[in-house]
XYZ file of C-alpha atoms in Angstrom:
379
model
C -51.855 32.027 -0.701
C -54.291 33.921 0.834
C -52.337 36.706 0.171
C -51.963 36.437 -3.537
C -55.611 35.671 -4.132
C -56.338 38.646 -1.865
C -53.622 40.776 -4.212
C -55.393 39.126 -7.379
C -58.724 40.112 -6.161
C -58.186 43.539 -5.246
C -55.168 44.704 -7.394
C -54.180 46.511 -4.541
C -50.069 46.941 -5.142
C -48.752 46.612 -1.627
C -50.370 43.034 -1.623
C -48.729 42.452 -4.586
C -45.531 43.457 -2.715
C -46.349 41.316 0.134
C -47.287 38.191 -2.285
C -43.564 39.066 -4.283
C -41.604 39.081 -1.016
C -43.599 35.724 0.158
C -43.119 34.112 -3.486
C -39.126 34.962 -2.708
C -39.298 33.304 0.166
C -40.904 30.321 -0.709
C -38.307 29.869 -3.517
C -35.346 30.541 -1.346
C -36.575 27.887 1.276
C -36.831 25.477 -1.540
C -33.586 26.317 -3.285
C -31.804 25.830 0.224
C -33.362 22.433 1.231
C -34.309 20.851 -2.207
C -31.376 18.629 -2.609
C -31.294 17.748 1.152
C -35.049 16.799 1.029
C -34.149 14.716 -2.468
C -31.324 13.079 -1.171
C -33.580 12.376 2.268
C -36.410 11.032 0.111
C -33.917 8.116 -1.471
C -32.842 6.977 1.683
C -36.560 6.786 2.770
C -37.503 4.885 -0.120
C -34.796 2.279 1.114
C -36.505 2.196 4.433
C -39.701 1.842 3.266
C -38.892 -1.352 1.055
C -37.258 -2.402 4.458
C -40.691 -2.229 6.474
C -42.466 -3.343 3.487
C -40.176 -6.168 3.422
C -40.601 -6.841 7.288
C -44.564 -6.456 7.491
C -44.553 -9.070 4.127
C -42.287 -11.383 5.795
C -43.985 -11.884 8.649
C -46.983 -13.441 7.453
C -45.428 -16.203 5.892
C -46.597 -19.149 7.332
C -42.731 -20.388 8.310
C -40.966 -20.493 10.718
C -37.886 -18.698 9.145
C -40.399 -15.605 9.853
C -41.102 -15.965 13.204
C -38.444 -13.300 14.694
C -40.140 -11.030 12.372
C -43.913 -11.003 13.707
C -43.663 -9.428 17.119
C -43.702 -5.979 15.982
C -44.950 -6.564 12.437
C -47.785 -4.449 13.235
C -45.092 -1.658 14.007
C -43.286 -2.063 11.285
C -46.384 -1.381 8.896
C -47.457 1.521 11.080
C -44.033 3.147 10.495
C -43.823 2.389 6.881
C -47.423 4.433 6.478
C -46.547 7.345 8.567
C -43.202 7.919 6.305
C -45.047 7.315 3.454
C -45.801 10.492 1.121
C -48.513 10.632 -1.224
C -47.619 10.703 -5.001
C -48.966 13.902 -6.619
C -47.302 12.795 -10.190
C -50.742 11.538 -11.683
C -51.407 14.763 -12.551
C -48.680 17.271 -14.586
C -47.437 19.966 -12.795
C -49.021 19.252 -9.447
C -46.297 17.647 -7.635
C -44.269 20.808 -8.531
C -47.053 22.981 -7.228
C -47.216 21.208 -4.180
C -43.043 21.270 -3.747
C -42.666 25.189 -4.690
C -45.706 26.896 -3.272
C -46.543 24.479 -0.441
C -42.969 23.462 0.538
C -44.604 20.001 0.633
C -41.312 18.044 0.192
C -39.334 20.227 2.673
C -42.250 19.775 5.294
C -42.049 16.474 4.839
C -38.621 16.049 4.747
C -38.304 17.623 8.457
C -41.054 15.527 9.728
C -39.783 12.241 8.839
C -36.489 13.045 10.225
C -38.191 13.482 13.159
C -39.855 10.276 12.997
C -37.167 8.219 11.957
C -34.948 9.538 14.620
C -37.351 8.779 17.231
C -37.632 5.257 15.559
C -34.209 4.046 15.017
C -34.208 1.098 17.185
C -36.991 -0.279 15.716
C -35.377 0.560 12.186
C -31.970 -0.895 13.238
C -33.437 -3.980 14.770
C -35.638 -4.433 11.616
C -33.048 -4.324 9.266
C -30.780 -6.834 11.264
C -33.602 -9.195 11.322
C -34.818 -8.666 7.681
C -31.456 -9.260 6.295
C -30.686 -12.453 8.646
C -33.866 -13.674 7.002
C -33.023 -12.783 3.346
C -29.876 -14.265 4.248
C -31.447 -17.664 5.198
C -33.652 -17.683 2.398
C -30.919 -16.873 -0.191
C -28.840 -19.774 1.738
C -31.479 -22.443 0.983
C -32.298 -21.307 -2.317
C -28.536 -21.881 -2.864
C -28.012 -25.372 -1.222
C -31.236 -26.335 -3.420
C -28.971 -26.155 -6.344
C -26.015 -27.563 -5.178
C -24.377 -30.484 -6.669
C -23.935 -31.873 -2.807
C -23.595 -30.498 0.382
C -24.045 -31.639 4.268
C -23.760 -29.928 7.411
C -20.417 -30.083 8.874
C -20.032 -32.209 12.711
C -17.332 -29.898 14.893
C -14.306 -31.302 15.619
C -14.176 -29.806 18.865
C -10.300 -29.055 20.352
C -9.023 -30.745 17.072
C -7.025 -29.294 14.383
C -7.495 -31.827 11.815
C -10.855 -32.543 9.797
C -12.323 -35.117 7.094
C -14.352 -34.399 3.821
C -15.957 -36.877 1.970
C -16.376 -36.637 -1.625
C -15.670 -32.712 -1.329
C -16.379 -30.764 -4.536
C -15.588 -27.064 -5.592
C -18.933 -25.573 -6.314
C -17.574 -23.137 -8.870
C -16.346 -26.050 -11.086
C -18.422 -27.262 -14.216
C -17.860 -31.024 -13.697
C -15.912 -31.267 -10.562
C -14.724 -34.706 -9.087
C -15.579 -35.853 -5.695
C -12.470 -36.195 -3.533
C -11.570 -37.556 -0.277
C -8.777 -36.745 2.711
C -8.447 -37.048 6.429
C -6.108 -35.217 8.128
C -4.671 -34.927 11.292
C -5.807 -37.520 13.384
C -2.139 -38.246 14.371
C -1.505 -34.749 14.779
C 0.101 -34.213 11.231
C -0.498 -31.790 8.276
C -0.345 -32.947 5.161
C 2.257 -32.619 2.431
C 0.648 -33.109 -1.076
C 2.351 -34.370 -3.981
C 1.112 -35.043 -7.589
C 1.684 -34.645 -11.317
C 1.705 -31.522 -13.546
C -1.610 -30.909 -13.983
C -3.496 -33.308 -11.864
C -5.886 -30.720 -9.656
C -3.365 -30.359 -6.329
C -4.115 -26.417 -6.238
C -7.938 -27.378 -6.951
C -7.970 -29.433 -3.718
C -6.301 -26.791 -1.857
C -9.019 -24.309 -2.941
C -11.472 -27.160 -2.425
C -10.668 -27.615 1.193
C -10.041 -23.944 1.810
C -13.668 -23.571 0.494
C -15.189 -26.003 2.264
C -13.371 -25.334 6.001
C -14.691 -21.681 5.352
C -18.054 -21.959 4.665
C -18.297 -24.681 7.215
C -17.008 -22.237 10.099
C -19.164 -19.481 8.512
C -22.563 -21.240 7.943
C -22.446 -24.604 8.807
C -22.168 -26.739 5.438
C -19.985 -28.383 3.119
C -20.114 -29.332 -0.487
C -19.317 -32.615 0.650
C -21.302 -35.878 1.168
C -20.150 -35.664 5.041
C -17.789 -33.624 7.175
C -15.803 -33.048 10.226
C -14.597 -29.813 10.395
C -12.435 -27.581 13.145
C -13.662 -24.287 14.359
C -10.099 -22.712 13.210
C -9.306 -19.740 10.937
C -8.317 -20.783 7.687
C -4.951 -18.812 5.756
C -3.560 -19.328 2.680
C -0.788 -18.515 0.144
C -2.189 -19.823 -2.975
C -0.475 -17.533 -5.168
C 2.386 -14.741 -5.290
C 3.893 -12.808 -8.349
C 6.469 -10.230 -9.082
C 5.290 -6.754 -9.696
C 6.772 -4.333 -11.772
C 4.679 -1.688 -10.254
C 5.598 -2.358 -6.528
C 8.745 -3.170 -7.078
C 8.313 -6.525 -5.615
C 10.145 -9.855 -6.568
C 8.445 -13.063 -6.507
C 10.600 -14.284 -3.715
C 9.976 -11.210 -1.929
C 6.475 -11.557 -2.149
C 6.786 -15.018 -1.033
C 8.975 -14.208 1.971
C 6.557 -11.170 2.803
C 3.911 -13.489 3.187
C 5.815 -16.015 4.852
C 6.247 -13.804 7.148
C 2.421 -12.562 7.881
C 1.894 -16.457 7.936
C 3.864 -16.491 10.761
C 2.658 -13.878 12.624
C -0.672 -15.285 12.123
C 0.524 -18.772 13.643
C 1.472 -16.611 16.643
C -2.104 -15.976 17.186
C -3.211 -19.399 18.070
C -4.261 -22.827 16.213
C -5.101 -22.137 12.928
C -5.449 -24.236 9.309
C -2.997 -23.299 6.799
C -2.928 -23.746 2.739
C 0.043 -23.081 1.214
C 0.702 -23.806 -2.737
C 4.087 -24.122 -4.189
C 6.427 -22.051 -1.625
C 9.013 -20.472 -2.336
C 9.278 -20.783 -6.100
C 11.728 -17.557 -6.583
C 14.850 -18.686 -5.700
C 17.088 -21.556 -6.567
C 15.985 -25.239 -5.728
C 18.742 -25.349 -2.535
C 17.402 -22.486 -1.007
C 14.022 -22.978 -1.911
C 13.846 -26.483 -0.159
C 15.862 -24.782 2.927
C 13.326 -22.100 3.236
C 10.254 -24.248 2.606
C 11.077 -26.837 5.156
C 12.062 -24.080 8.054
C 8.679 -22.183 7.618
C 6.644 -25.172 7.328
C 8.034 -26.662 10.387
C 7.443 -23.858 12.155
C 4.163 -23.489 10.956
C 3.016 -26.863 11.955
C 3.931 -26.800 15.284
C 1.175 -24.711 16.222
C -1.238 -25.292 13.195
C -2.249 -27.568 10.709
C -0.441 -27.109 7.615
C -1.536 -28.753 4.060
C 1.196 -27.791 1.346
C 1.581 -28.676 -1.894
C 4.663 -28.854 -3.970
C 6.986 -30.327 -6.643
C 9.703 -30.430 -4.488
C 9.522 -33.763 -3.232
C 12.544 -33.737 -0.897
C 10.377 -31.822 1.485
C 8.354 -35.086 2.613
C 11.228 -37.048 4.081
C 12.483 -33.538 5.680
C 8.834 -32.781 6.944
C 7.595 -36.483 7.808
C 7.276 -35.680 11.673
C 4.803 -32.740 10.914
C 3.187 -33.823 7.730
C 1.897 -36.828 6.230
C 2.350 -37.525 2.885
C -0.762 -37.323 0.644
C -0.332 -37.931 -2.983
C -3.218 -36.832 -5.896
C -3.403 -39.781 -9.024
C -5.472 -42.173 -10.445
C -6.372 -44.879 -8.499
C -8.122 -47.587 -10.693
C -9.346 -45.132 -13.070
C -10.350 -42.399 -10.657
C -9.301 -39.399 -9.144
C -8.117 -39.745 -5.527
C -5.867 -38.849 -2.752
C -3.886 -41.659 -1.398
C -0.979 -42.469 1.010
C 2.600 -41.699 -0.157
C 4.702 -39.157 -2.127
C 4.702 -39.297 -6.034
C 6.786 -41.626 -7.840
C 5.781 -41.006 -11.821
C 6.638 -37.568 -12.586
C 5.515 -36.403 -15.785
C 7.916 -33.133 -16.223
C 9.589 -34.517 -18.704
C 6.965 -36.005 -20.563
C 5.102 -32.942 -20.663
C 8.483 -31.244 -22.198
C 7.829 -33.744 -24.897
C 5.131 -31.993 -26.438
C 7.038 -29.736 -27.781
C 10.020 -31.782 -28.542
C 10.095 -32.413 -32.454
C 13.047 -34.319 -32.801
C 13.310 -35.822 -29.397
C 16.613 -33.977 -28.669
C 15.180 -32.045 -25.967
C 14.032 -35.538 -23.965
C 17.567 -37.015 -24.118
C 19.421 -34.197 -22.927
C 16.726 -33.443 -20.162
C 16.887 -37.346 -19.728
C 20.240 -37.326 -19.007
C 20.626 -34.612 -16.428
C 17.720 -35.864 -14.808
C 19.704 -39.517 -14.486
C 22.526 -37.628 -12.795
C 21.082 -35.177 -10.090
C 18.620 -38.219 -9.331
C 21.239 -40.623 -8.121
C 22.548 -38.063 -6.031
C 19.174 -36.083 -5.100
C 17.610 -39.118 -3.912
C 20.396 -41.185 -2.815
C 19.741 -41.132 1.294
C 16.226 -39.832 1.493
C 15.969 -40.857 4.896
C 19.043 -39.166 6.032
C 16.830 -35.979 6.419
C 14.367 -36.961 8.938
C 15.994 -35.323 11.875
C 17.264 -32.487 10.207
C 14.888 -29.916 11.482
C 14.959 -31.670 14.990
């Protein structure tokens, strides 16, 4: 700057040459580092928000802020060191400071040195502020939850119990209670079409995951094990991947079996092996479910009711149905199916119902003739 002023004052041409060289040098430096400085400033803004939040939250008179108090002053001091006075209040002044004085470039290099030296504080601050933020978000979420409880730990067990559990994403969820695993068995869940078997599995899965991750369930009371939860809720064929429905189901079954070999876990399975004929579906389902249940707790829903006696030694039969006008989970296997009655909704002249009824009666006599004779097949 002194050279420029002197050149203007004296009009001496050599000084103008020196001034031009210096000006070109400043422009070259600015062009070389401007993008890096701008990108770094965005990161500094984020760091500034973090440090300001650290210092502000530490001032709360609440136990949740206690972990932030020991170095709140250091966080505030670091924030002030990294802060750069904005010159945008005077038009053109910001650009003048950057292009003539290299203000942004000098701040870029100086602040990087400070940040590098203070990385331990920044990392620790990030972790603790994130923890406080997560705790506050969780408390806010639970304050608006329809119901929740802190889950008791079922230490050493694979079973669980949920009392009046709901799925929080449903508009008007029906609370359901179930207890699984007291006798070492999982559960075979049956029920009419549309009654809510899949919703029950999703409700169980979500509550088990939130219990393990955060310690609470969307229920009035809960006892849950500290076990991983694996699910197979939806398998589809895909034209793009060239994989049929049954192949997708076989692949997922293989993945679950591999996970079971790692140790105890909870497996939630909805309508296993739908992509093949009935006989092979039942056979494959029985083999896979029996093997999974050897090392974990299995909950499976299926319309293949013959699986209930086949898997009786591994899975206790539960039925989702209306008892006394209320949807509940009770013991036993579905007796009153509704598949044919739903078909009747598109049967204008009754011919469909008559044909389907005759086939059903013919097959039912054979299919259910000796349900108890299959209990030992998997021994």
